[in-house]
PDB file of C-alpha atoms in Angstrom:
ATOM      1  CA  GLN R   1     106.308  55.488 101.193  1.00 93.00           C
ATOM      2  CA  VAL R   2     104.691  53.732 104.128  1.00 96.00           C
ATOM      3  CA  GLN R   3     104.371  50.002 103.770  1.00 98.00           C
ATOM      4  CA  LEU R   4     103.092  47.313 106.102  1.00 98.00           C
ATOM      5  CA  VAL R   5     103.572  43.726 104.997  1.00 98.00           C
ATOM      6  CA  GLU R   6     101.992  40.842 106.872  1.00 98.00           C
ATOM      7  CA  SER R   7     103.222  37.280 106.708  1.00 98.00           C
ATOM      8  CA  GLY R   8     102.845  33.984 108.520  1.00 98.00           C
ATOM      9  CA  GLY R   9      99.264  33.097 107.724  1.00 98.00           C
ATOM     10  CA  GLY R  10      98.222  29.675 106.589  1.00 98.00           C
ATOM     11  CA  LEU R  11      96.135  26.622 107.276  1.00 98.00           C
ATOM     12  CA  VAL R  12      96.240  25.136 110.741  1.00 98.00           C
ATOM     13  CA  GLN R  13      94.246  22.562 112.643  1.00 98.00           C
ATOM     14  CA  ALA R  14      92.104  23.624 115.583  1.00 98.00           C
ATOM     15  CA  GLY R  15      94.217  23.805 118.706  1.00 98.00           C
ATOM     16  CA  GLY R  16      97.326  24.663 116.754  1.00 98.00           C
ATOM     17  CA  SER R  17      99.424  27.808 116.619  1.00 98.00           C
ATOM     18  CA  LEU R  18     100.555  30.430 114.142  1.00 98.00           C
ATOM     19  CA  ARG R  19     102.842  33.413 114.414  1.00 98.00           C
ATOM     20  CA  LEU R  20     102.078  36.414 112.236  1.00 98.00           C
ATOM     21  CA  SER R  21     104.555  39.144 111.431  1.00 98.00           C
ATOM     22  CA  CYS R  22     104.110  42.672 110.128  1.00 98.00           C
ATOM     23  CA  ALA R  23     107.152  44.360 108.651  1.00 98.00           C
ATOM     24  CA  ALA R  24     106.877  48.144 108.624  1.00 98.00           C
ATOM     25  CA  SER R  25     108.818  50.639 106.548  1.00 97.00           C
ATOM     26  CA  GLY R  26     108.603  54.307 105.645  1.00 97.00           C
ATOM     27  CA  LEU R  27     107.393  55.464 109.052  1.00 94.00           C
ATOM     28  CA  PRO R  28     108.891  56.040 112.498  1.00 94.00           C
ATOM     29  CA  PHE R  29     107.741  52.679 113.761  1.00 95.00           C
ATOM     30  CA  SER R  30     108.518  53.321 117.414  1.00 94.00           C
ATOM     31  CA  SER R  31     106.162  56.328 117.428  1.00 93.00           C
ATOM     32  CA  TYR R  32     103.139  54.353 116.236  1.00 95.00           C
ATOM     33  CA  THR R  33     100.550  52.341 118.021  1.00 95.00           C
ATOM     34  CA  MET R  34     100.171  49.063 116.163  1.00 96.00           C
ATOM     35  CA  GLY R  35      97.124  46.866 115.896  1.00 97.00           C
ATOM     36  CA  TRP R  36      95.850  43.650 114.430  1.00 98.00           C
ATOM     37  CA  PHE R  37      92.385  43.362 112.927  1.00 98.00           C
ATOM     38  CA  ARG R  38      90.690  40.474 111.210  1.00 98.00           C
ATOM     39  CA  GLN R  39      87.839  40.033 108.815  1.00 98.00           C
ATOM     40  CA  ALA R  40      85.913  36.830 108.290  1.00 97.00           C
ATOM     41  CA  LEU R  41      83.927  36.142 105.151  1.00 94.00           C
ATOM     42  CA  GLY R  42      80.705  38.128 105.212  1.00 95.00           C
ATOM     43  CA  LYS R  43      81.589  39.965 108.404  1.00 96.00           C
ATOM     44  CA  GLU R  44      82.893  43.381 109.375  1.00 96.00           C
ATOM     45  CA  ARG R  45      86.513  43.980 110.165  1.00 96.00           C
ATOM     46  CA  GLU R  46      87.016  43.524 113.885  1.00 97.00           C
ATOM     47  CA  PHE R  47      89.600  44.517 116.424  1.00 97.00           C
ATOM     48  CA  VAL R  48      91.847  41.731 117.656  1.00 98.00           C
ATOM     49  CA  THR R  49      94.655  43.326 119.619  1.00 98.00           C
ATOM     50  CA  ALA R  50      96.833  46.424 119.823  1.00 97.00           C
ATOM     51  CA  ILE R  51     100.036  47.586 121.426  1.00 96.00           C
ATOM     52  CA  LEU R  52     100.686  51.236 122.174  1.00 93.00           C
ATOM     53  CA  TRP R  53     103.710  53.033 120.822  1.00 88.00           C
ATOM     54  CA  THR R  54     105.257  52.908 124.290  1.00 81.00           C
ATOM     55  CA  GLY R  55     105.178  49.129 124.201  1.00 77.00           C
ATOM     56  CA  ASP R  56     103.902  49.121 127.771  1.00 79.00           C
ATOM     57  CA  ASP R  57     100.182  48.753 127.140  1.00 94.00           C
ATOM     58  CA  THR R  58      98.417  46.021 125.240  1.00 95.00           C
ATOM     59  CA  TYR R  59      94.738  45.424 124.546  1.00 96.00           C
ATOM     60  CA  TYR R  60      92.880  42.320 123.439  1.00 97.00           C
ATOM     61  CA  ALA R  61      89.438  41.474 122.223  1.00 98.00           C
ATOM     62  CA  ASP R  62      87.649  39.227 124.691  1.00 98.00           C
ATOM     63  CA  SER R  63      87.527  36.453 122.128  1.00 98.00           C
ATOM     64  CA  VAL R  64      91.319  36.111 122.002  1.00 98.00           C
ATOM     65  CA  LYS R  65      92.399  36.891 125.555  1.00 98.00           C
ATOM     66  CA  GLY R  66      94.626  34.194 126.950  1.00 98.00           C
ATOM     67  CA  ARG R  67      95.322  32.759 123.512  1.00 98.00           C
ATOM     68  CA  PHE R  68      96.902  35.564 121.475  1.00 98.00           C
ATOM     69  CA  THR R  69      99.905  37.687 122.334  1.00 98.00           C
ATOM     70  CA  ILE R  70     100.920  40.881 120.569  1.00 97.00           C
ATOM     71  CA  SER R  71     104.481  42.139 120.672  1.00 96.00           C
ATOM     72  CA  ARG R  72     106.778  44.466 118.793  1.00 96.00           C
ATOM     73  CA  ASP R  73     110.466  44.722 118.054  1.00 95.00           C
ATOM     74  CA  ASN R  74     111.244  48.360 117.388  1.00 94.00           C
ATOM     75  CA  ALA R  75     114.809  47.574 116.374  1.00 94.00           C
ATOM     76  CA  LYS R  76     113.437  45.432 113.547  1.00 96.00           C
ATOM     77  CA  ASN R  77     110.395  47.602 112.780  1.00 96.00           C
ATOM     78  CA  THR R  78     108.295  44.487 113.146  1.00 97.00           C
ATOM     79  CA  LEU R  79     105.010  43.657 114.836  1.00 97.00           C
ATOM     80  CA  TYR R  80     104.095  40.118 115.850  1.00 98.00           C
ATOM     81  CA  LEU R  81     100.988  38.181 116.741  1.00 98.00           C
ATOM     82  CA  GLN R  82     101.423  34.834 118.430  1.00 98.00           C
ATOM     83  CA  MET R  83      98.216  32.837 118.140  1.00 98.00           C
ATOM     84  CA  ASN R  84      97.771  29.707 120.227  1.00 98.00           C
ATOM     85  CA  SER R  85      94.870  27.332 120.790  1.00 98.00           C
ATOM     86  CA  LEU R  86      93.361  28.413 117.509  1.00 98.00           C
ATOM     87  CA  LYS R  87      89.669  27.908 116.894  1.00 98.00           C
ATOM     88  CA  PRO R  88      87.691  27.746 113.650  1.00 98.00           C
ATOM     89  CA  GLU R  89      86.144  31.109 114.501  1.00 97.00           C
ATOM     90  CA  ASP R  90      89.617  32.646 114.309  1.00 98.00           C
ATOM     91  CA  THR R  91      89.526  32.091 110.558  1.00 98.00           C
ATOM     92  CA  GLY R  92      89.829  35.235 108.488  1.00 98.00           C
ATOM     93  CA  VAL R  93      92.169  37.710 106.874  1.00 98.00           C
ATOM     94  CA  TYR R  94      94.412  39.359 109.431  1.00 98.00           C
ATOM     95  CA  TYR R  95      95.499  42.942 108.884  1.00 98.00           C
ATOM     96  CA  CYS R  96      98.286  44.910 110.462  1.00 98.00           C
ATOM     97  CA  ALA R  97      97.620  48.613 111.042  1.00 98.00           C
ATOM     98  CA  ALA R  98      99.500  51.645 112.343  1.00 97.00           C
ATOM     99  CA  GLU R  99      98.227  54.711 114.221  1.00 95.00           C
ATOM    100  CA  HIS R 100     100.275  57.777 115.095  1.00 90.00           C
ATOM    101  CA  GLY R 101      98.968  58.102 118.610  1.00 82.00           C
ATOM    102  CA  SER R 102      97.367  56.073 121.352  1.00 80.00           C
ATOM    103  CA  TRP R 103      94.036  55.118 119.816  1.00 80.00           C
ATOM    104  CA  TYR R 104      93.676  51.416 119.175  1.00 85.00           C
ATOM    105  CA  ARG R 105      90.228  49.858 118.875  1.00 91.00           C
ATOM    106  CA  GLU R 106      88.450  51.305 115.849  1.00 93.00           C
ATOM    107  CA  PRO R 107      89.680  50.826 112.277  1.00 94.00           C
ATOM    108  CA  VAL R 108      89.035  54.480 111.433  1.00 94.00           C
ATOM    109  CA  GLU R 109      91.637  55.474 114.001  1.00 94.00           C
ATOM    110  CA  TYR R 110      94.460  53.853 112.049  1.00 96.00           C
ATOM    111  CA  ASP R 111      96.454  55.645 109.398  1.00 95.00           C
ATOM    112  CA  TYR R 112      98.085  52.782 107.520  1.00 97.00           C
ATOM    113  CA  TRP R 113      97.161  49.220 106.673  1.00 98.00           C
ATOM    114  CA  GLY R 114      98.827  46.135 105.313  1.00 98.00           C
ATOM    115  CA  GLN R 115      97.430  43.903 102.607  1.00 97.00           C
ATOM    116  CA  GLY R 116      96.462  41.139 104.998  1.00 98.00           C
ATOM    117  CA  THR R 117      97.416  37.526 105.498  1.00 98.00           C
ATOM    118  CA  ARG R 118      94.896  34.720 105.508  1.00 98.00           C
ATOM    119  CA  VAL R 119      94.456  32.407 108.468  1.00 98.00           C
ATOM    120  CA  THR R 120      92.328  29.301 108.136  1.00 98.00           C
ATOM    121  CA  VAL R 121      91.636  27.082 111.123  1.00 98.00           C
ATOM    122  CA  SER R 122      90.123  23.721 110.329  1.00 98.00           C
ATOM    123  CA  SER R 123      88.028  21.652 112.714  1.00 93.00           C
TER     124      SER R 123
END
């Protein structure tokens, strides 16, 4: 049974940092492209960042470039999202997702999803 479990969300002041984790099980983690999406209240789910299964290519939404860093530890079957210089507009539920291939930007391309972890950035 495939399971993705996010953790690390919380309340943080603007300018602060958070580190999200996504623990994966039930799938060959190293063969999957992994992505982070977020959804703010009243808005559509949006792409944040992704890392290809090779670990060599990463992609970021323009809104988070220079502030967020995606990484993966295949030995631990874990995906990470380091978020620095957080802004109120970063507030939302962050979802981890897995895709068996090299697609990365659209939610429909992903095969598995976690339950999400909430991030709230206060001003």
